[in-house]
PDB file of C-alpha atoms in Angstrom:
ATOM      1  CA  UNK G   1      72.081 125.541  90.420  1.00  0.00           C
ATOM      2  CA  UNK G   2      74.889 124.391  92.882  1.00  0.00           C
ATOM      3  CA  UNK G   3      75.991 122.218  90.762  1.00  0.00           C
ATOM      4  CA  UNK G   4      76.150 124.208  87.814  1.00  0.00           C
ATOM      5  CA  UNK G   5      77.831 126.643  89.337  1.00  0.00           C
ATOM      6  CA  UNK G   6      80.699 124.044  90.411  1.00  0.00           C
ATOM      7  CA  UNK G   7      80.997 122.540  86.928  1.00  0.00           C
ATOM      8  CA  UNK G   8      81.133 125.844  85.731  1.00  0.00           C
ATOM      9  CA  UNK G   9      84.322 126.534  88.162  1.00  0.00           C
ATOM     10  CA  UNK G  10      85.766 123.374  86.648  1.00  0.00           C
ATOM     11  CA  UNK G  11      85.419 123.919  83.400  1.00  0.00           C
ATOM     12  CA  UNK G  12      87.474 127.440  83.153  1.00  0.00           C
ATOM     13  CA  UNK G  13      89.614 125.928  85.431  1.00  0.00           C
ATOM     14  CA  UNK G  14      90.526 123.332  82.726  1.00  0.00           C
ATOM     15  CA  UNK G  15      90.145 125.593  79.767  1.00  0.00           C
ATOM     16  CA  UNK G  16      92.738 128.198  81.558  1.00  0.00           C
ATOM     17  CA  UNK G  17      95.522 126.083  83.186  1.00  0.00           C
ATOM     18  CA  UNK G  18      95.147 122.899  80.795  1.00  0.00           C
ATOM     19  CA  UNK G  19      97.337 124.177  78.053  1.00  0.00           C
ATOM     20  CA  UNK G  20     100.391 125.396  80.196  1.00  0.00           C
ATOM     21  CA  UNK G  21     100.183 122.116  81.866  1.00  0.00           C
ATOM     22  CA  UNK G  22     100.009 119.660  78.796  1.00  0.00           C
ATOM     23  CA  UNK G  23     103.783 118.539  79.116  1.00  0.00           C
ATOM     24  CA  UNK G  24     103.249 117.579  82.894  1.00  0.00           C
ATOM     25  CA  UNK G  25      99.813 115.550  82.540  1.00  0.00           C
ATOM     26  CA  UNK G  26     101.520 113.842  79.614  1.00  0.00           C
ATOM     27  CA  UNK G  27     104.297 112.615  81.673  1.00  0.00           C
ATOM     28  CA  UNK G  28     102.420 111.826  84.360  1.00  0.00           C
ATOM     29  CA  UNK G  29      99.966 110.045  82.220  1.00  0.00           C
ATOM     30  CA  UNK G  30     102.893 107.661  81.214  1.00  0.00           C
ATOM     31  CA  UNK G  31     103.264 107.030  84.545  1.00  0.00           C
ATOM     32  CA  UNK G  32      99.841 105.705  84.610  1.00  0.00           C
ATOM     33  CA  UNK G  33     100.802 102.921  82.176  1.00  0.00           C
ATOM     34  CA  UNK G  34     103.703 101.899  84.224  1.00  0.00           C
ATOM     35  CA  UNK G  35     103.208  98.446  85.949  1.00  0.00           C
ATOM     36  CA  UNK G  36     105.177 100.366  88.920  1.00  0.00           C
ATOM     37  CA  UNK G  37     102.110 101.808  90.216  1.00  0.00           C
ATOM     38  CA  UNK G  38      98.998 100.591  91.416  1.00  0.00           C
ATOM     39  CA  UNK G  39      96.319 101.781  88.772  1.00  0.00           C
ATOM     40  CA  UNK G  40      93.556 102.898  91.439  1.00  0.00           C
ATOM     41  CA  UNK G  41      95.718 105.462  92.877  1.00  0.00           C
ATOM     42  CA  UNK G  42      96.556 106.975  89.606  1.00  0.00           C
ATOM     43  CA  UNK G  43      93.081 106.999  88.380  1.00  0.00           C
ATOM     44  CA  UNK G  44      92.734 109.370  91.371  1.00  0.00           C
ATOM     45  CA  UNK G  45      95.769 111.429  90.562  1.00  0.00           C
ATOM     46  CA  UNK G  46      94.701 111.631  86.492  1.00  0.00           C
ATOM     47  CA  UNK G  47      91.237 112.661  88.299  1.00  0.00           C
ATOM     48  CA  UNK G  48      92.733 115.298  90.496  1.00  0.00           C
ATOM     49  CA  UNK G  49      95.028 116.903  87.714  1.00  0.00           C
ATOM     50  CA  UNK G  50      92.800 117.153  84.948  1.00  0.00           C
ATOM     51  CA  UNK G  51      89.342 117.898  86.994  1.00  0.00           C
ATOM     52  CA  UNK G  52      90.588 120.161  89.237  1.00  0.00           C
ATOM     53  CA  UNK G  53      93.378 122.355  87.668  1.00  0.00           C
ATOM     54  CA  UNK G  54      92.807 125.273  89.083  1.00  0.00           C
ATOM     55  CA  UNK G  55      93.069 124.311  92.609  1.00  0.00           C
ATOM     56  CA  UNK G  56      96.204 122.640  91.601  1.00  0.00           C
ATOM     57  CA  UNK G  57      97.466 125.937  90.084  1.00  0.00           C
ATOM     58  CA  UNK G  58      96.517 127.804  93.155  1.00  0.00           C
ATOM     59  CA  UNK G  59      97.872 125.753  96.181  1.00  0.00           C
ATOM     60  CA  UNK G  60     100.719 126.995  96.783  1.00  0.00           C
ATOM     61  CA  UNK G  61      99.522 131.277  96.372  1.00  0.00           C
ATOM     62  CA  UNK G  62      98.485 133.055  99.979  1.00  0.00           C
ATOM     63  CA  UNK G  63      97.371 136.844 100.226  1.00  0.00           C
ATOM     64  CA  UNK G  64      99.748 138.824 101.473  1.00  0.00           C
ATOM     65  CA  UNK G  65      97.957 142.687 103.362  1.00  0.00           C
ATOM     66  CA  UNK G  66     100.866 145.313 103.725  1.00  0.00           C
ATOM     67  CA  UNK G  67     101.634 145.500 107.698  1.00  0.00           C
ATOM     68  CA  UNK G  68     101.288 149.258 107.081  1.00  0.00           C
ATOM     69  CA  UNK G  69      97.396 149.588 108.172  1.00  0.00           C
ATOM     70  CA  UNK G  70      95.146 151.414 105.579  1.00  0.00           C
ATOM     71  CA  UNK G  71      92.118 151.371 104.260  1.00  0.00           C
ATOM     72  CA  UNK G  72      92.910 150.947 100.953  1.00  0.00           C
ATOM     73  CA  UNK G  73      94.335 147.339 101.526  1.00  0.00           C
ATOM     74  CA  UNK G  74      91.698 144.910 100.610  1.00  0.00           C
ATOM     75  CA  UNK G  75      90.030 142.584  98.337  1.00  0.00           C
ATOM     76  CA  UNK G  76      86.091 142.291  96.965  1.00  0.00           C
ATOM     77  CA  UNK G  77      83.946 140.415  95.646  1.00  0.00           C
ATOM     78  CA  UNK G  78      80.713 141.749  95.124  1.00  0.00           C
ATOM     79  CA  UNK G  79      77.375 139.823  95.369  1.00  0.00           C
ATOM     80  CA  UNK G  80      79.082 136.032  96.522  1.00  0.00           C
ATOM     81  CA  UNK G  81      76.541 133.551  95.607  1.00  0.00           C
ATOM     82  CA  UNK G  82      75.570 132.495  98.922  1.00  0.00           C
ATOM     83  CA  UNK G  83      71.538 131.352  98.365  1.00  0.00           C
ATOM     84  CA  UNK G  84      72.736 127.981  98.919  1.00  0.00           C
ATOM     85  CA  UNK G  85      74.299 129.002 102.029  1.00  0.00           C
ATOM     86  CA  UNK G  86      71.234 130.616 104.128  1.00  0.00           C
ATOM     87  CA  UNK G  87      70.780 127.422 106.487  1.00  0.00           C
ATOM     88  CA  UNK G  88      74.241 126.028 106.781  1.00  0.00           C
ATOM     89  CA  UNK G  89      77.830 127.372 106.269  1.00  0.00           C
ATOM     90  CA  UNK G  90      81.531 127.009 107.520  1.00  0.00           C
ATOM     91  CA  UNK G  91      84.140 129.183 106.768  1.00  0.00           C
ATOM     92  CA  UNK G  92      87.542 127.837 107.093  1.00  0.00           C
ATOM     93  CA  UNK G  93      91.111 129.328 106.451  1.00  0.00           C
ATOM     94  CA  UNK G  94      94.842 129.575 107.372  1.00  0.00           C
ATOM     95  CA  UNK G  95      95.504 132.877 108.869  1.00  0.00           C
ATOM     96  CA  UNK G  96      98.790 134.345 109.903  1.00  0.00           C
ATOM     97  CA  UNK G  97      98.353 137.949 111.430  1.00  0.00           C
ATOM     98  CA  UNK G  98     101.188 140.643 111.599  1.00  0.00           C
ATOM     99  CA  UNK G  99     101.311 143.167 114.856  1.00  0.00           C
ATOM    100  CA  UNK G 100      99.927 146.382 112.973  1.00  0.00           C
ATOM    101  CA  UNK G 101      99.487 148.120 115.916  1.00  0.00           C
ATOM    102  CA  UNK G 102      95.711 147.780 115.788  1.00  0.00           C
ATOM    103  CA  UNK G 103      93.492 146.011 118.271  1.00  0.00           C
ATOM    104  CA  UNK G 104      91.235 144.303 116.043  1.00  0.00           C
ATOM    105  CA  UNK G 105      92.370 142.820 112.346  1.00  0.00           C
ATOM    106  CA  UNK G 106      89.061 142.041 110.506  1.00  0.00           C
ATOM    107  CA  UNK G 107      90.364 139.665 107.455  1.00  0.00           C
ATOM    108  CA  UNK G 108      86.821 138.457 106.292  1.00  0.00           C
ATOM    109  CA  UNK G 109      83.461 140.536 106.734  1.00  0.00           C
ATOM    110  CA  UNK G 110      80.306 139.900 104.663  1.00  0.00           C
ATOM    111  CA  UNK G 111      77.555 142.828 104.757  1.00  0.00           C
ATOM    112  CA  UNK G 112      73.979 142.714 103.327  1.00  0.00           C
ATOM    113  CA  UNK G 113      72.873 146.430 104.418  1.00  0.00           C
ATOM    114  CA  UNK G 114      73.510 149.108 106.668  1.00  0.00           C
ATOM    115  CA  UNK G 115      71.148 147.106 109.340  1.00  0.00           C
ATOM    116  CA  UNK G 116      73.293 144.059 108.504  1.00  0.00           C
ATOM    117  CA  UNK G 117      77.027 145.234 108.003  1.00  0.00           C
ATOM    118  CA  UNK G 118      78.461 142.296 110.409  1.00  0.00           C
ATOM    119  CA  UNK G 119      76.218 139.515 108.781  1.00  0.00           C
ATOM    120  CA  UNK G 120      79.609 137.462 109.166  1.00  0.00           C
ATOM    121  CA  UNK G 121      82.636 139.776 110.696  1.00  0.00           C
ATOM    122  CA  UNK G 122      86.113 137.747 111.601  1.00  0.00           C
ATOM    123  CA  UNK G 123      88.377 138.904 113.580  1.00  0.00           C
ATOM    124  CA  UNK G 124      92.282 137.760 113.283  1.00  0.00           C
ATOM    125  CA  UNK G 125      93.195 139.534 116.690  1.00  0.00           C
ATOM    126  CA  UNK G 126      90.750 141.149 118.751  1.00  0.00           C
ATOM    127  CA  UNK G 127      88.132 139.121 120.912  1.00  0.00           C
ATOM    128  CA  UNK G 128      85.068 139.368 119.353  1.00  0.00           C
ATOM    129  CA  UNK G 129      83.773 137.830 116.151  1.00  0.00           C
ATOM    130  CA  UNK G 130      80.256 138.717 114.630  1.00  0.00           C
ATOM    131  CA  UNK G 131      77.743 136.962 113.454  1.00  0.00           C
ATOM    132  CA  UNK G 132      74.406 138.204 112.452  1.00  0.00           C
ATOM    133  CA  UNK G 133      75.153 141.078 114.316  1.00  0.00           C
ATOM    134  CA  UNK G 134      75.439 139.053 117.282  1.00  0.00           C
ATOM    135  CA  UNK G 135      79.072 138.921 118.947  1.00  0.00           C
ATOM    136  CA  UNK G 136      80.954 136.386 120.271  1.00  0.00           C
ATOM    137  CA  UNK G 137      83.295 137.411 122.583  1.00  0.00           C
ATOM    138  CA  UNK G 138      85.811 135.326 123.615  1.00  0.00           C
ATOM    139  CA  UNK G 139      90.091 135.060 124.020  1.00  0.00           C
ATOM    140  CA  UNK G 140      90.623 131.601 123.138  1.00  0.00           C
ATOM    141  CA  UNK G 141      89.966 132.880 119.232  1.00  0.00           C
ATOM    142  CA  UNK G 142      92.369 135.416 119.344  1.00  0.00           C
ATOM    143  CA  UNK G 143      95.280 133.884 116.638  1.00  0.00           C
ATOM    144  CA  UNK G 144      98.851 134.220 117.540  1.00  0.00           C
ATOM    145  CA  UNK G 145     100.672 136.651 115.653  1.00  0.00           C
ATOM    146  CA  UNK G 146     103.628 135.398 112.864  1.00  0.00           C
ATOM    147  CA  UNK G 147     102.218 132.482 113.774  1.00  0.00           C
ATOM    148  CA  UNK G 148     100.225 130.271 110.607  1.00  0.00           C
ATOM    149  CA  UNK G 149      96.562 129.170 112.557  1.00  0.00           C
ATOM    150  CA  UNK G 150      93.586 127.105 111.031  1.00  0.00           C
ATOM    151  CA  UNK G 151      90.295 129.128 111.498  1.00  0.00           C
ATOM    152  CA  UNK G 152      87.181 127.282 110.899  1.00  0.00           C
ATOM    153  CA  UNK G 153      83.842 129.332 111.766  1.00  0.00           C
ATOM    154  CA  UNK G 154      80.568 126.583 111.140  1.00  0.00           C
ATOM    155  CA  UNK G 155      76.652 127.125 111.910  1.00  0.00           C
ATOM    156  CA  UNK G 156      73.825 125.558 110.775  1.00  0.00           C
ATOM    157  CA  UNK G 157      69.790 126.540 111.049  1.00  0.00           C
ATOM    158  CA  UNK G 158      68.976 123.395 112.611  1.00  0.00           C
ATOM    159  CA  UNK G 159      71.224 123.392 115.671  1.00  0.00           C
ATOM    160  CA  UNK G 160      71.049 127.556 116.072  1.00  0.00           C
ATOM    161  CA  UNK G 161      74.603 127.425 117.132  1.00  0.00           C
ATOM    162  CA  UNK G 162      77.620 128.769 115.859  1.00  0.00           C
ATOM    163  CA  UNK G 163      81.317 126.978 116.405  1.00  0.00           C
ATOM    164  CA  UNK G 164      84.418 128.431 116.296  1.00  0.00           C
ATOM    165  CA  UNK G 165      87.432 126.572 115.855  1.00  0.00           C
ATOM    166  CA  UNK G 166      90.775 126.974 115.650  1.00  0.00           C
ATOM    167  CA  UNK G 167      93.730 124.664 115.204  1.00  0.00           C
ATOM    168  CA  UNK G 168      91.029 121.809 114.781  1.00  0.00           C
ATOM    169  CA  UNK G 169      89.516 122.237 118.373  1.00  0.00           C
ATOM    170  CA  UNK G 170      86.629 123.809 119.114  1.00  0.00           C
ATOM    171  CA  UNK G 171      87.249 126.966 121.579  1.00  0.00           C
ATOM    172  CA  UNK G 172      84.020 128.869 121.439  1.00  0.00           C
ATOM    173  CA  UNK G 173      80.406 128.704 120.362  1.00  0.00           C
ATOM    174  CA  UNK G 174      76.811 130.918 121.048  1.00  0.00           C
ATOM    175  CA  UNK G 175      73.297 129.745 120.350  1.00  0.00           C
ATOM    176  CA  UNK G 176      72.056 132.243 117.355  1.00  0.00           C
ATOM    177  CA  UNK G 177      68.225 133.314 116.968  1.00  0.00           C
ATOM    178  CA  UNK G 178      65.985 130.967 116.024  1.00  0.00           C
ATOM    179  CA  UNK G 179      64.698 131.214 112.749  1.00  0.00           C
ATOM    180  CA  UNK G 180      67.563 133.792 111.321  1.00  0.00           C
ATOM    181  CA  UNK G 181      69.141 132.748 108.058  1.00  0.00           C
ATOM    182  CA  UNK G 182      72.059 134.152 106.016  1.00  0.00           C
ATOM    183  CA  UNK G 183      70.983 136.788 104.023  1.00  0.00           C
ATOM    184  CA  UNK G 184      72.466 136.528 100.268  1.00  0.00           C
ATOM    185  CA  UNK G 185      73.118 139.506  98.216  1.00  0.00           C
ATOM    186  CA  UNK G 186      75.867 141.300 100.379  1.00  0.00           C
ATOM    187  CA  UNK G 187      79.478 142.044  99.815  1.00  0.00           C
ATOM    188  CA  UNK G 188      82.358 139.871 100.880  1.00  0.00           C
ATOM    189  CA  UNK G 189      85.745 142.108 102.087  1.00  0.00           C
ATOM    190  CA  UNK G 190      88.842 140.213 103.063  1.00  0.00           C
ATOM    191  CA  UNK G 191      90.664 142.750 105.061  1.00  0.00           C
ATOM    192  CA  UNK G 192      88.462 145.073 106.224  1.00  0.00           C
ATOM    193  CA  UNK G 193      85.669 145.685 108.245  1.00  0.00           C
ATOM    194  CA  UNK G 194      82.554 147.114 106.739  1.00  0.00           C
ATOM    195  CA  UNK G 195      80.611 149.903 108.145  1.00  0.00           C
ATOM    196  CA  UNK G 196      78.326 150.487 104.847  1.00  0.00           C
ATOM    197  CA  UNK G 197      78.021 148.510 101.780  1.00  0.00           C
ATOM    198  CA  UNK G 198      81.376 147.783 100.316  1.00  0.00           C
ATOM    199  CA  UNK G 199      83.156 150.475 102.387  1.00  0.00           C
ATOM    200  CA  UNK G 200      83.342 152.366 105.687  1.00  0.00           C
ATOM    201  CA  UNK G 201      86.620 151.284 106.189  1.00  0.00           C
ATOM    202  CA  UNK G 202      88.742 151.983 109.520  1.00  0.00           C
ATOM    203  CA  UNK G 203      92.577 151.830 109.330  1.00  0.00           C
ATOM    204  CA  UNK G 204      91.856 150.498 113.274  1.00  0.00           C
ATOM    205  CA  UNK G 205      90.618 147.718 112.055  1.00  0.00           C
ATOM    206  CA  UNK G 206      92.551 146.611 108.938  1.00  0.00           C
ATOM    207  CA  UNK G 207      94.056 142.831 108.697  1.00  0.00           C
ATOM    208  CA  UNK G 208      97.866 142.701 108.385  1.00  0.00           C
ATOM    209  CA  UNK G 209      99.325 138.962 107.340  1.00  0.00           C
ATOM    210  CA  UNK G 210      98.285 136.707 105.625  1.00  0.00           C
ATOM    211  CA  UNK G 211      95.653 134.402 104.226  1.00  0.00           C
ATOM    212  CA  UNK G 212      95.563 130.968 102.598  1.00  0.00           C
ATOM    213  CA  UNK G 213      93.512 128.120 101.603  1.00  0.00           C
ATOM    214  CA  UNK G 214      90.614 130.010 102.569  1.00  0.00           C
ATOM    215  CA  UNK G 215      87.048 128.271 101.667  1.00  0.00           C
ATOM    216  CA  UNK G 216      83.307 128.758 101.709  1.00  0.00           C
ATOM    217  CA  UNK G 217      81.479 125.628 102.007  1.00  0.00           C
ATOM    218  CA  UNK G 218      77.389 125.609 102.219  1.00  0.00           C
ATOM    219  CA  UNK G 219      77.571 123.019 104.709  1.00  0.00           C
ATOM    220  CA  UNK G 220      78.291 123.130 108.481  1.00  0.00           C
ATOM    221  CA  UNK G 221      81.382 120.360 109.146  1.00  0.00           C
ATOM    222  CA  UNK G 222      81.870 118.506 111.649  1.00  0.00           C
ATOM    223  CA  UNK G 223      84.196 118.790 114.541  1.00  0.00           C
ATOM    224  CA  UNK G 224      85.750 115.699 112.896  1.00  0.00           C
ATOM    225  CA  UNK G 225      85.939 116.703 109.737  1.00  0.00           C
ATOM    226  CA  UNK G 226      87.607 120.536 110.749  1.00  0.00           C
ATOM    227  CA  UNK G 227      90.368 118.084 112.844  1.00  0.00           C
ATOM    228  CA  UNK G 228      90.908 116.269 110.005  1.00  0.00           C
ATOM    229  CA  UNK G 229      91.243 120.222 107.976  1.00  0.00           C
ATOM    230  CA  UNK G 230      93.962 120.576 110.315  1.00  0.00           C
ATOM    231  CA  UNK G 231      95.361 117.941 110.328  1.00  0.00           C
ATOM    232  CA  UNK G 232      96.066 117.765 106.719  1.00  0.00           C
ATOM    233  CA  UNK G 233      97.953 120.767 107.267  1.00  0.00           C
ATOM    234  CA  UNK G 234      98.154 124.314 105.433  1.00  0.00           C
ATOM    235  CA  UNK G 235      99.579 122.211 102.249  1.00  0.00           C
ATOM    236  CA  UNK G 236      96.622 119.937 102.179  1.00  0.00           C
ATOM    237  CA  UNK G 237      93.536 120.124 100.253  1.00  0.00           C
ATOM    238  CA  UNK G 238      89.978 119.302 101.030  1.00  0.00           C
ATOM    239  CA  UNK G 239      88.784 115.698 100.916  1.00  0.00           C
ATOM    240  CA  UNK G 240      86.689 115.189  97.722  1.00  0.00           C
ATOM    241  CA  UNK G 241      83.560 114.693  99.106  1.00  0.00           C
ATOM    242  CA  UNK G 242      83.461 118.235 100.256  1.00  0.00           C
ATOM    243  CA  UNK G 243      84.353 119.294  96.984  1.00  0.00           C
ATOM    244  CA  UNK G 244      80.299 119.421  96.017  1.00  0.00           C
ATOM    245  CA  UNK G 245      79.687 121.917  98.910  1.00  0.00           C
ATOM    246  CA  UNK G 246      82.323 124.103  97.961  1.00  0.00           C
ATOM    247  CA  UNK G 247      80.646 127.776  97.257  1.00  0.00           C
ATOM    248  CA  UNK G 248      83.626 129.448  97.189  1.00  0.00           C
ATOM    249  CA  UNK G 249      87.572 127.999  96.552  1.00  0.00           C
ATOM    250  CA  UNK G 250      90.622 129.756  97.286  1.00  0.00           C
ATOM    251  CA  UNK G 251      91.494 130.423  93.644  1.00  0.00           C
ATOM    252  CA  UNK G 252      88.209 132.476  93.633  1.00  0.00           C
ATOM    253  CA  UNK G 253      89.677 134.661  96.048  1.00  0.00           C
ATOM    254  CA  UNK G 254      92.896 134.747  94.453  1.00  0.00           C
ATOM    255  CA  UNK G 255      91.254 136.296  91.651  1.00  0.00           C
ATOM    256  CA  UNK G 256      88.963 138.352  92.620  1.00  0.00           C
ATOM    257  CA  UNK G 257      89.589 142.139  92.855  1.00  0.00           C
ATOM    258  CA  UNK G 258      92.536 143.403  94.972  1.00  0.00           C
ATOM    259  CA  UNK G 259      93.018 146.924  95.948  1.00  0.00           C
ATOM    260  CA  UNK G 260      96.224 148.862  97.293  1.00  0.00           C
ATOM    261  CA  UNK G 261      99.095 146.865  99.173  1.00  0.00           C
ATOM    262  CA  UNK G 262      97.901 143.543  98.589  1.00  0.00           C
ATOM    263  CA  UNK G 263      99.788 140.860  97.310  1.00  0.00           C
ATOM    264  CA  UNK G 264      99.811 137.206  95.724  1.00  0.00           C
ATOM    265  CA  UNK G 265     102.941 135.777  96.709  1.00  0.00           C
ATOM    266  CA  UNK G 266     103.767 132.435  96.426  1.00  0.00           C
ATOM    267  CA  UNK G 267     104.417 130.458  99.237  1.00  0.00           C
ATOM    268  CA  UNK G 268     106.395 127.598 100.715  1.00  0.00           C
ATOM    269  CA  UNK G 269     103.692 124.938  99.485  1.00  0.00           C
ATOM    270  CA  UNK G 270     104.267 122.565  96.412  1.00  0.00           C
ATOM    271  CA  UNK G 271     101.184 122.645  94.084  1.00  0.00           C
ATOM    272  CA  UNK G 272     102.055 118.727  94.312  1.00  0.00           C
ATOM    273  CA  UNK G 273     101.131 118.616  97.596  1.00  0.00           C
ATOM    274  CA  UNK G 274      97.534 118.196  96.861  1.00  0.00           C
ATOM    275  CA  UNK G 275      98.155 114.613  95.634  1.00  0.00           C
ATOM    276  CA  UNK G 276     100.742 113.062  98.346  1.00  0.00           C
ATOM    277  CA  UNK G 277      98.901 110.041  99.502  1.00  0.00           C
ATOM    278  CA  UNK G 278      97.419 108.902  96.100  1.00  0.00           C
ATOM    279  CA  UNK G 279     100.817 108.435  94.379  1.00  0.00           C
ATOM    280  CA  UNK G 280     104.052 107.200  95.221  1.00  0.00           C
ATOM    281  CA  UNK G 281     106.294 108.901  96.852  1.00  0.00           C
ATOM    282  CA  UNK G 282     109.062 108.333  94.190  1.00  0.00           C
ATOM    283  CA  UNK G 283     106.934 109.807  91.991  1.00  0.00           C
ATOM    284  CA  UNK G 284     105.504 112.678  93.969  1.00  0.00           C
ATOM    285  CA  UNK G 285     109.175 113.536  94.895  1.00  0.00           C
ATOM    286  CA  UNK G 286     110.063 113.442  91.269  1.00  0.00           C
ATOM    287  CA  UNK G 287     107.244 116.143  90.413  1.00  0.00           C
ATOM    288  CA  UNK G 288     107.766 118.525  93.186  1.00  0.00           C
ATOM    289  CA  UNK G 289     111.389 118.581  92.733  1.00  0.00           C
ATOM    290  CA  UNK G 290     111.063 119.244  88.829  1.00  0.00           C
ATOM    291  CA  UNK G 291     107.636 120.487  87.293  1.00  0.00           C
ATOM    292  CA  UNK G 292     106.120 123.647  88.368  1.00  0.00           C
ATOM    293  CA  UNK G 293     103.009 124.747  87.103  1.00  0.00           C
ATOM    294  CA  UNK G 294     102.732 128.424  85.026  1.00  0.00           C
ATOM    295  CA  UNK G 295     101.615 130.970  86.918  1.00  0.00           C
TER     296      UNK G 295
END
């Protein structure tokens, strides 16, 4: 079902950005030909642009929530398919908070039922961050405001222990209840925090900044493989063999319901960033500085 669901993703993702892109693949197709460039690498790039369009499209896009707190300002998606998710997860992101006022700035908060409305709650600014109703309290996750930071949140059943990390190091973790799984079925909120199913929304607690990059993965990463996240900066992408265990991308998010003073603004990121490393720089300098894809 997993992997339905991804070549599903793929497959729209080619059907909607393929034919405002056809002048760009077909030049850089006849770059392929070229004895200039080694063929391996542009195997990889033809594989990048034509399999995974719509994360192409979408690189260089970040949510922007209104600095004016409200509790209008937010964005849903109801009933995330998270089955696959229920013994294993990390939840990574760039985050860049704005000084609201407010104490806390909840910018991701996923709630099954009124018994479980902080299943996952994260928290941009204030110390605590929620899991399974359980809190972990600590400074050191506390992101600096104006300030872009790499969030990473990973668990898995089979250690019981939840990591936080931020800027690729690890600065917190708690032990969770043996035996406790994810619960699927819920609502996912960026923005807010969620009191009751899909609402109870407190202006005290509404996320101001913004978001980018964000992704759901059904597998807990390394600490290795967050450092390298990091490392790769807020205009990389993720390495392709975490591209199976992706549950949710950041184009999902980008188009999934927004409500009030949020925003999709585009940001300081080339879409061509995604493929430095697999081409030459000539080239990649050539593309960035010339072809932009639709929006």
């Amino acid at each position: 079902k997993r992997y339905k669901q991804w070549y599903q993703r793929r497959v729209r993702g080619i059907r909607f950005s393929i034919v405002s892109t056809i002048p760009v693949y077909l030049q850089t197709l006849s770059f392929i030909f070229s004895p200039r460039f080694h063929t391996m690498k542009m195997m990889l790039l033809a594989t990048v642009l034509l399999i995974f369009p719509s994360t192409v499209s979408s690189l260089g896009e970040m949510l922007r929530f209104s600095s004016t707190p409200s509790t209008s300002n937010y964005v849903i998606l109801d009933n995330p398919d998270f089955e696959s998710m229920e013994t294993s997860f990390s939840i990574c992101s760039w985050v860049r908070p704005r000084n609201n006022g407010n104490s806390d700035g909840i910018w991701f908060s996923y709630q099954v039922s009124s018994s479980d409305d902080n299943e996952i709650t994260l928290n941009a600014v204030g110390s605590w961050n929620k899991l399974f109703n359980d809190n972990l309290a600590s400074s050191a996750t506390i992101l600096k405001y104006d300030v872009w930071s790499h969030y990473c949140d990973t668990w898995d059943l089979s250690s019981t222990t939840r990591r936080v990390y931020v800027n690729g190091e690890e600065v917190a973790n708690k032990a969770t209840t043996s035996g406790r799984k994810l619960k699927s079925g819920g609502v996912l909120v960026l923005g807010q925090d969620q009191d009751s199913r899909g609402g109870g929304f407190s202006a005290a607690q509404a996320f101001s900044g913004d978001l980018y990059n964000l992704v759901v993965l059904d597998k807990k990463l390394s600490s290795e493989e967050v450092s390298n996240l990091y490392k790769g900066g807020r205009c990389g992408g993720l390495a392709l063999d975490m591209m199976e265990n992706v549950v949710l991308e950041w184009s999902d998010f980008l188009d999934a319901k927004r409500n009030g003073d949020v925003k999709v603004e585009r940001g300081t990121c080339s879409q061509w960033e995604l493929v430095r490393g697999l081409i030459d720089e000539d080239l990649l300098e050539h593309l960035m500085g010339h072809h932009q894809f639709d929006q």
